[in-house]
mmCIF file of C-alpha atoms in Angstrom:
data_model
loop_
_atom_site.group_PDB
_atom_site.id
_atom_site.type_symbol
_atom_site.label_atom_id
_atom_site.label_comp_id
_atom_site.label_asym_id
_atom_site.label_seq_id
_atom_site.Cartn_x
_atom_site.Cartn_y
_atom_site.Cartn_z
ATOM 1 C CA UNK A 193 155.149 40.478 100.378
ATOM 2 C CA UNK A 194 153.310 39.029 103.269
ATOM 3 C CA UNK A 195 150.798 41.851 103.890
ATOM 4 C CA UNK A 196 148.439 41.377 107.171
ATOM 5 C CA UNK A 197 149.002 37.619 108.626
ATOM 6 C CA UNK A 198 146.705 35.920 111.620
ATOM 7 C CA UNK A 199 147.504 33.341 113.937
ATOM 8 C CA UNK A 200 145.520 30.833 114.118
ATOM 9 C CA UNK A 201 144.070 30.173 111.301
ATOM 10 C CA UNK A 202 141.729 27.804 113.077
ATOM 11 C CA UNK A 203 140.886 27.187 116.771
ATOM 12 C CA UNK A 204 138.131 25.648 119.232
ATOM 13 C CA UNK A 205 137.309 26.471 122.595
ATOM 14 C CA UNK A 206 135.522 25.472 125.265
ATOM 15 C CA UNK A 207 133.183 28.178 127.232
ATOM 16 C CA UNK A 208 135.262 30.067 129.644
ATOM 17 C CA UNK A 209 138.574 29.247 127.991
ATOM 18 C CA UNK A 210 140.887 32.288 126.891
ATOM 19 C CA UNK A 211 142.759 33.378 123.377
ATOM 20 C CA UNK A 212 144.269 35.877 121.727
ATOM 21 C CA UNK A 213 144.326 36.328 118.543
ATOM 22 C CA UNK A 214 147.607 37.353 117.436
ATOM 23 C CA UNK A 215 147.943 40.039 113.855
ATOM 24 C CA UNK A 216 150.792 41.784 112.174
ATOM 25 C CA UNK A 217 151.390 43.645 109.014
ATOM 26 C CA UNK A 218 154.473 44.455 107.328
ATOM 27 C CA UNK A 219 153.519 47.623 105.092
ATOM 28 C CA UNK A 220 154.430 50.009 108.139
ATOM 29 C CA UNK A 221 150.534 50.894 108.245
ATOM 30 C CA UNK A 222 149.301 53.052 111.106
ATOM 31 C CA UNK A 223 145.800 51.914 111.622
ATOM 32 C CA UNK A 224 145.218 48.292 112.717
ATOM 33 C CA UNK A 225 141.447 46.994 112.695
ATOM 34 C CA UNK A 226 139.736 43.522 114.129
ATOM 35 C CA UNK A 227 136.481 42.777 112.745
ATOM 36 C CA UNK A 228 133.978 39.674 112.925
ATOM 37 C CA UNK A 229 132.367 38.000 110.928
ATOM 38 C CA UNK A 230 128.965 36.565 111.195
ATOM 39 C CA UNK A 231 126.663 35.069 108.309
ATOM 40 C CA UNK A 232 124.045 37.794 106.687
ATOM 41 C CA UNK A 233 125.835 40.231 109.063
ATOM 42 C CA UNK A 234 128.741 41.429 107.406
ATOM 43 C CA UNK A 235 131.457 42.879 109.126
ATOM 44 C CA UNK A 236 131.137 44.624 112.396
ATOM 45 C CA UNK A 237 134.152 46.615 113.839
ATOM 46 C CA UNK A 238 135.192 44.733 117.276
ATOM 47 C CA UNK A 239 138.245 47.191 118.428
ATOM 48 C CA UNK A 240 140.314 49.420 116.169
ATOM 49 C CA UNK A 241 143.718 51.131 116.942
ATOM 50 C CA UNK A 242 144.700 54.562 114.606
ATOM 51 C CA UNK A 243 148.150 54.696 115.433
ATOM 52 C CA UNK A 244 150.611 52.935 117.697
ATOM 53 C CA UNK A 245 149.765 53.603 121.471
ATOM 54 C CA UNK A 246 146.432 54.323 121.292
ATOM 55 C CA UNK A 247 143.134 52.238 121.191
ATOM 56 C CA UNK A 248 139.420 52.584 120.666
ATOM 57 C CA UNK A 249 136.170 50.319 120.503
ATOM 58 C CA UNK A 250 134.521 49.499 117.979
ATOM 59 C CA UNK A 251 130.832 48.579 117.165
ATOM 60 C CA UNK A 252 130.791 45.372 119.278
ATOM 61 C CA UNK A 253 133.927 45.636 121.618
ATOM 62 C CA UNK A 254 132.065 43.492 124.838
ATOM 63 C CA UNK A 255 133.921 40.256 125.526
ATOM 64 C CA UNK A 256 137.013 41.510 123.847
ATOM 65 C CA UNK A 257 140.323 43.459 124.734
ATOM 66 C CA UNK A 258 143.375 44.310 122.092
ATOM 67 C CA UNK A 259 146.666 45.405 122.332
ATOM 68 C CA UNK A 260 148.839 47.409 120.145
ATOM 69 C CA UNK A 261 151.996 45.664 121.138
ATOM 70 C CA UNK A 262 153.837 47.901 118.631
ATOM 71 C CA UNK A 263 153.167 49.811 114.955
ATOM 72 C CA UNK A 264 153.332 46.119 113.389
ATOM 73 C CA UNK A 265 151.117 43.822 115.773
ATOM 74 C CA UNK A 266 147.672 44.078 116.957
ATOM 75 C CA UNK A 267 146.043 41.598 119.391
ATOM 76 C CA UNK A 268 142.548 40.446 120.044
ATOM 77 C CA UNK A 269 141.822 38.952 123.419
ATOM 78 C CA UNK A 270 139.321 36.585 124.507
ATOM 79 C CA UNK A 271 138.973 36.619 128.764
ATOM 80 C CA UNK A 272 136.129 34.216 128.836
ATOM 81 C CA UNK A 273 134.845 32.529 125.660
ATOM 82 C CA UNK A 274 131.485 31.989 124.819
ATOM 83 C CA UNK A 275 129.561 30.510 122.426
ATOM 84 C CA UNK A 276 128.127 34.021 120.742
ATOM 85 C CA UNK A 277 131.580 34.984 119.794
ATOM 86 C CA UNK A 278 131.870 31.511 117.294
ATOM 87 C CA UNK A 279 132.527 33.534 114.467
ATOM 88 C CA UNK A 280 135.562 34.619 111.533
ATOM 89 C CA UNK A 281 137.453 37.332 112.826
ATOM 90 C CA UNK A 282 139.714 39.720 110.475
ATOM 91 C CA UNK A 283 142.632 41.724 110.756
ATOM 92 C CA UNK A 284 143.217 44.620 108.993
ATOM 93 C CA UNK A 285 145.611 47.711 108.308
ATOM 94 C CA UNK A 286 145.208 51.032 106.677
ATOM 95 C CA UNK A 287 146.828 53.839 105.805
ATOM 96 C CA UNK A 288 145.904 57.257 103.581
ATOM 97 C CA UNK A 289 146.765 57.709 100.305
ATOM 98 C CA UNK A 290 149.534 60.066 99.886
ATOM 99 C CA UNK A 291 148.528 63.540 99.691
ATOM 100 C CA UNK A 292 144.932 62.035 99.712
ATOM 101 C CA UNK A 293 141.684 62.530 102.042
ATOM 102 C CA UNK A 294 141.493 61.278 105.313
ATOM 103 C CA UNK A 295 138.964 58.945 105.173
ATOM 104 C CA UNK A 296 139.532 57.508 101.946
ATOM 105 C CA UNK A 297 142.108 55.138 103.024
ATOM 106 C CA UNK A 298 141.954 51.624 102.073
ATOM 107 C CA UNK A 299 142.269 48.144 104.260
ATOM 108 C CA UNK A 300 144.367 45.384 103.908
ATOM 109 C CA UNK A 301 142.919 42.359 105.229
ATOM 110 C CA UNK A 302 144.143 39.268 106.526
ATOM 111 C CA UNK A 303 143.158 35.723 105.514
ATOM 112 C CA UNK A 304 141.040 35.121 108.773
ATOM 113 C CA UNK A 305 140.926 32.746 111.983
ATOM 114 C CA UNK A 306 137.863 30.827 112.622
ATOM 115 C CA UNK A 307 136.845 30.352 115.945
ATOM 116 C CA UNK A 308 134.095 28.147 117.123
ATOM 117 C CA UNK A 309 133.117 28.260 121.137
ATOM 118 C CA UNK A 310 131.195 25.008 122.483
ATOM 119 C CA UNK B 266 124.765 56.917 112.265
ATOM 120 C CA UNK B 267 125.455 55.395 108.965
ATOM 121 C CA UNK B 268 124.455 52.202 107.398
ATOM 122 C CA UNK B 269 124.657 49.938 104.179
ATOM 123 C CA UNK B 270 121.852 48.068 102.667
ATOM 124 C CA UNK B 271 122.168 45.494 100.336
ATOM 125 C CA UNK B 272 119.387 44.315 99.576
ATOM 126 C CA UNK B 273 120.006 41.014 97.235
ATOM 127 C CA UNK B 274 121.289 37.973 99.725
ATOM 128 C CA UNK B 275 122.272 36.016 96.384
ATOM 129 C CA UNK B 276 122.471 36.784 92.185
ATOM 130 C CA UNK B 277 123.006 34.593 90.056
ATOM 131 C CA UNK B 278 124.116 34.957 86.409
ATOM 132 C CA UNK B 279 125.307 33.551 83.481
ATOM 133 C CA UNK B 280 128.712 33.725 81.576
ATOM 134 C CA UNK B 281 128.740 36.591 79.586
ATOM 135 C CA UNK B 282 125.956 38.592 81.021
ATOM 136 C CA UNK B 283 125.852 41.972 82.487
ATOM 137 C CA UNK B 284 126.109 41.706 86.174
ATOM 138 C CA UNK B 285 124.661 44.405 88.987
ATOM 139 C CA UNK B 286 125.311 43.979 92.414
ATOM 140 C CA UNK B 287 123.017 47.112 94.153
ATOM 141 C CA UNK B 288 123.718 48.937 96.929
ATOM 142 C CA UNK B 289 122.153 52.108 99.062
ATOM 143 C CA UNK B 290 123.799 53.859 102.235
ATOM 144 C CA UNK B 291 122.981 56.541 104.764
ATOM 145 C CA UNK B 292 125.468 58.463 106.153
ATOM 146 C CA UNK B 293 125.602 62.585 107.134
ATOM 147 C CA UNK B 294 128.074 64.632 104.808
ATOM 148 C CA UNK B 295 129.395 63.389 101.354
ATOM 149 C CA UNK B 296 130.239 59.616 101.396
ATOM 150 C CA UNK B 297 133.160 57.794 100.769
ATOM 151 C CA UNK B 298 131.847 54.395 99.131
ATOM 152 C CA UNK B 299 133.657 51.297 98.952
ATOM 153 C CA UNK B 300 133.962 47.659 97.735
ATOM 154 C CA UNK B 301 135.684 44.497 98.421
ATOM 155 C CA UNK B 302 135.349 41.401 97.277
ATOM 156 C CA UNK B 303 135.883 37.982 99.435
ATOM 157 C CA UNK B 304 136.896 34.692 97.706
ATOM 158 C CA UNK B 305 135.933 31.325 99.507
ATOM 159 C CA UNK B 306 138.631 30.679 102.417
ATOM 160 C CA UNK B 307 140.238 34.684 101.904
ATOM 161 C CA UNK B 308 139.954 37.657 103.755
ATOM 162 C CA UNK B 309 138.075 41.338 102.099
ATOM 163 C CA UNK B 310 139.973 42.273 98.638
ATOM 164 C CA UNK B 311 139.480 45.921 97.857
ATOM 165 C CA UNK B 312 137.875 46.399 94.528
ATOM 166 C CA UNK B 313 136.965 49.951 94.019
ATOM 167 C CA UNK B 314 135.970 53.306 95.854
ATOM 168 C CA UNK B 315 134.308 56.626 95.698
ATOM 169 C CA UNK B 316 135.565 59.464 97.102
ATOM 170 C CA UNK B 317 134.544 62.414 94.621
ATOM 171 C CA UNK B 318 134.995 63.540 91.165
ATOM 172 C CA UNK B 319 133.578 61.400 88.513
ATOM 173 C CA UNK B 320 130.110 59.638 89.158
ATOM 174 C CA UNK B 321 131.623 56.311 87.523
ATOM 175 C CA UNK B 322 134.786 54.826 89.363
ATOM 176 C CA UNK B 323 136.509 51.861 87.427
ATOM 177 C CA UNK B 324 137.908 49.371 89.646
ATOM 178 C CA UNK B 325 139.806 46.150 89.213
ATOM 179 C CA UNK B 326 138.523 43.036 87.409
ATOM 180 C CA UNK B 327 137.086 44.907 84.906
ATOM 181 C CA UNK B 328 134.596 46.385 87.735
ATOM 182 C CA UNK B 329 133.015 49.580 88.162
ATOM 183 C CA UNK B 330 130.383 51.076 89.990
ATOM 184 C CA UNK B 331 127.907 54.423 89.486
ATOM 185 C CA UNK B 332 127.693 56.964 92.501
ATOM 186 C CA UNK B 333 124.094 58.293 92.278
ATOM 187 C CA UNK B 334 123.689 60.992 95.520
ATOM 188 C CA UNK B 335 120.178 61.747 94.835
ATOM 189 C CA UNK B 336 119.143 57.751 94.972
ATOM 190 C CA UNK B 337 122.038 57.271 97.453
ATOM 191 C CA UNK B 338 123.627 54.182 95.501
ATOM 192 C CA UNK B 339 126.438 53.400 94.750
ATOM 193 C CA UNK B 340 125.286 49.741 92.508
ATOM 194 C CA UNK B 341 128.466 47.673 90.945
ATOM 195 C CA UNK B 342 128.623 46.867 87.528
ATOM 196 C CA UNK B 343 130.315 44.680 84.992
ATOM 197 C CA UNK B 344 129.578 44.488 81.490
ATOM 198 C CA UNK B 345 130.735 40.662 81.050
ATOM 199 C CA UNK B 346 130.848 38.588 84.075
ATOM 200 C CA UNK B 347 133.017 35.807 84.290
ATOM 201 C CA UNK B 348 133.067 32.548 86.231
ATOM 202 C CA UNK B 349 135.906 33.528 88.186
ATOM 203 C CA UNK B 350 133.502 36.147 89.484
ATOM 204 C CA UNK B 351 131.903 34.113 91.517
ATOM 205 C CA UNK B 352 132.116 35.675 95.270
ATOM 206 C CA UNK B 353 130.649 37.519 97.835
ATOM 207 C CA UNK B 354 130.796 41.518 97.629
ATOM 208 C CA UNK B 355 130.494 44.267 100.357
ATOM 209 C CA UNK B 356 129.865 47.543 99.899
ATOM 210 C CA UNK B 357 131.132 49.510 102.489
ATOM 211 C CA UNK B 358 130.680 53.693 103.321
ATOM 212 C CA UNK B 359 132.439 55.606 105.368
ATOM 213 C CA UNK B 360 131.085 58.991 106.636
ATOM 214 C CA UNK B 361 133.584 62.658 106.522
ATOM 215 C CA UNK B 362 135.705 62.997 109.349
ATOM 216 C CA UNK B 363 138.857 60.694 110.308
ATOM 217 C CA UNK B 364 137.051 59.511 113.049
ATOM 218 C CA UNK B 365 134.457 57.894 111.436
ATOM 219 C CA UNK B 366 134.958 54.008 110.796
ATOM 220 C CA UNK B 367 134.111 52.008 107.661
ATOM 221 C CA UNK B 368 130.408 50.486 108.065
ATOM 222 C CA UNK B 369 129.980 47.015 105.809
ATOM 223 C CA UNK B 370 126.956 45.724 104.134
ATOM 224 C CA UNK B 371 125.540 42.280 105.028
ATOM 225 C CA UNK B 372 126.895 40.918 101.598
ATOM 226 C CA UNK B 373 125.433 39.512 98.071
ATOM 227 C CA UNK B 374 127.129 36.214 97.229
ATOM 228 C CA UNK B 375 127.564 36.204 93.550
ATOM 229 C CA UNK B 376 127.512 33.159 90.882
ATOM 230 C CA UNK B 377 128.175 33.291 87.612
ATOM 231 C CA UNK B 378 126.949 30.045 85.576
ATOM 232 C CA UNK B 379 128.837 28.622 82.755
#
């Protein structure tokens, strides 16, 4: 019952390198999200994707690109590192309760990569 | 647009004790309300959620939490904390309408003291 895994779990770069952070969940959820995660910030949306083919940004999507390589993976993509995106980033997947209210739909979260930019 | 506020960075409290963790939102339309619950090292663990009915939702851990729409809180409660309590909490509200995404608080980093 692996849930939503993250690769890496840990990784430096230098400014101007690339990465992509690579997700995939095995519940056969529809909605994939990335978030990051910054100290006294809390958890800002980067790019989410509500079902497979389609896309959409988030509340901070600048510096960032995804794909949603198929309904089980969900990539985050770094063109150009730099040092403000040093942060924790999350995966996570969703779907609606049966029968229930759009919107009420609860996420699954992975267990996180840190990234750190010099 | 919609937003979280919570407005304690840290509580601390001791084995046994009552614990609140407080939280307000803004958002158009009837809420849905949320919270998770992040262990050191771990990502978000959903905890409990609002979505109508019932003012007082019952969650795991023993957790629950008291909608109140005319003070616009939606505080989480437990009426013996334990040490194993000990982590950070965001509450999290989403406003009506699919296309409206979930909006997190900043986070209140609980410890319980033995």
């Amino acid at each position: 019952n692996a849930g939503v895994t993250q690769t890496p779990k840990f990784q430096v770069l230098k400014t101007g390198q690339s990465m992509t952070l690579q997700c995939a969940q095995d519940m056969n959820h529809n909605s994939m999200y990335w978030y990051r995660q910054d100290p006294g910030m809390g958890l800002r949306l980067i790019y989410y994707s509500a079902s497979e083919g389609t896309t959409d940004k988030g509340e901070v999507p600048n510096g960032y690109n995804v794909s949603r390589l198929n309904k089980r993976e969900f990539s985050l993509r770094l063109e150009s590192a730099a040092p403000s995106q040093t942060s924790v980033y999350f995966c996570a997947s969703s779907e609606p309760p049966a029968g229930g209210i759009s919107g009420a739909n609860v996420l699954t979260f992975g267990a996180g990569s840190r990234l750190t930019v010099l | 647009a919609q937003s979280v506020a919570q407005p304690e960075d840290q509580v601390n409290v001791a084995e046994g004790n009552p614990l609140t963790v407080k939280c307000t939102y803004s958002v158009s339309g009837n809420p849905y309300l949320f919270w998770y619950v992040q262990y050191p090292n771990r990502g978000l663990q959903f905890l409990l959620k609002y979505i109508t009915g019932d003012n007082l939702v019952k969650g795991s851990y023993g957790f629950e939490a008291e909608f109140n729409k005319s003070q616009t809180s939606f505080h989480l409660k437990k009426p013996s904390a334990l040490v194993s309590d000990s982590a950070l909490y965001f509450c999290a509200v989403r406003g009506p309408g699919s296309a409206r995404q979930l909006t997190f608080g900043s986070g209140t980093q609980l410890t319980v003291l033995p």
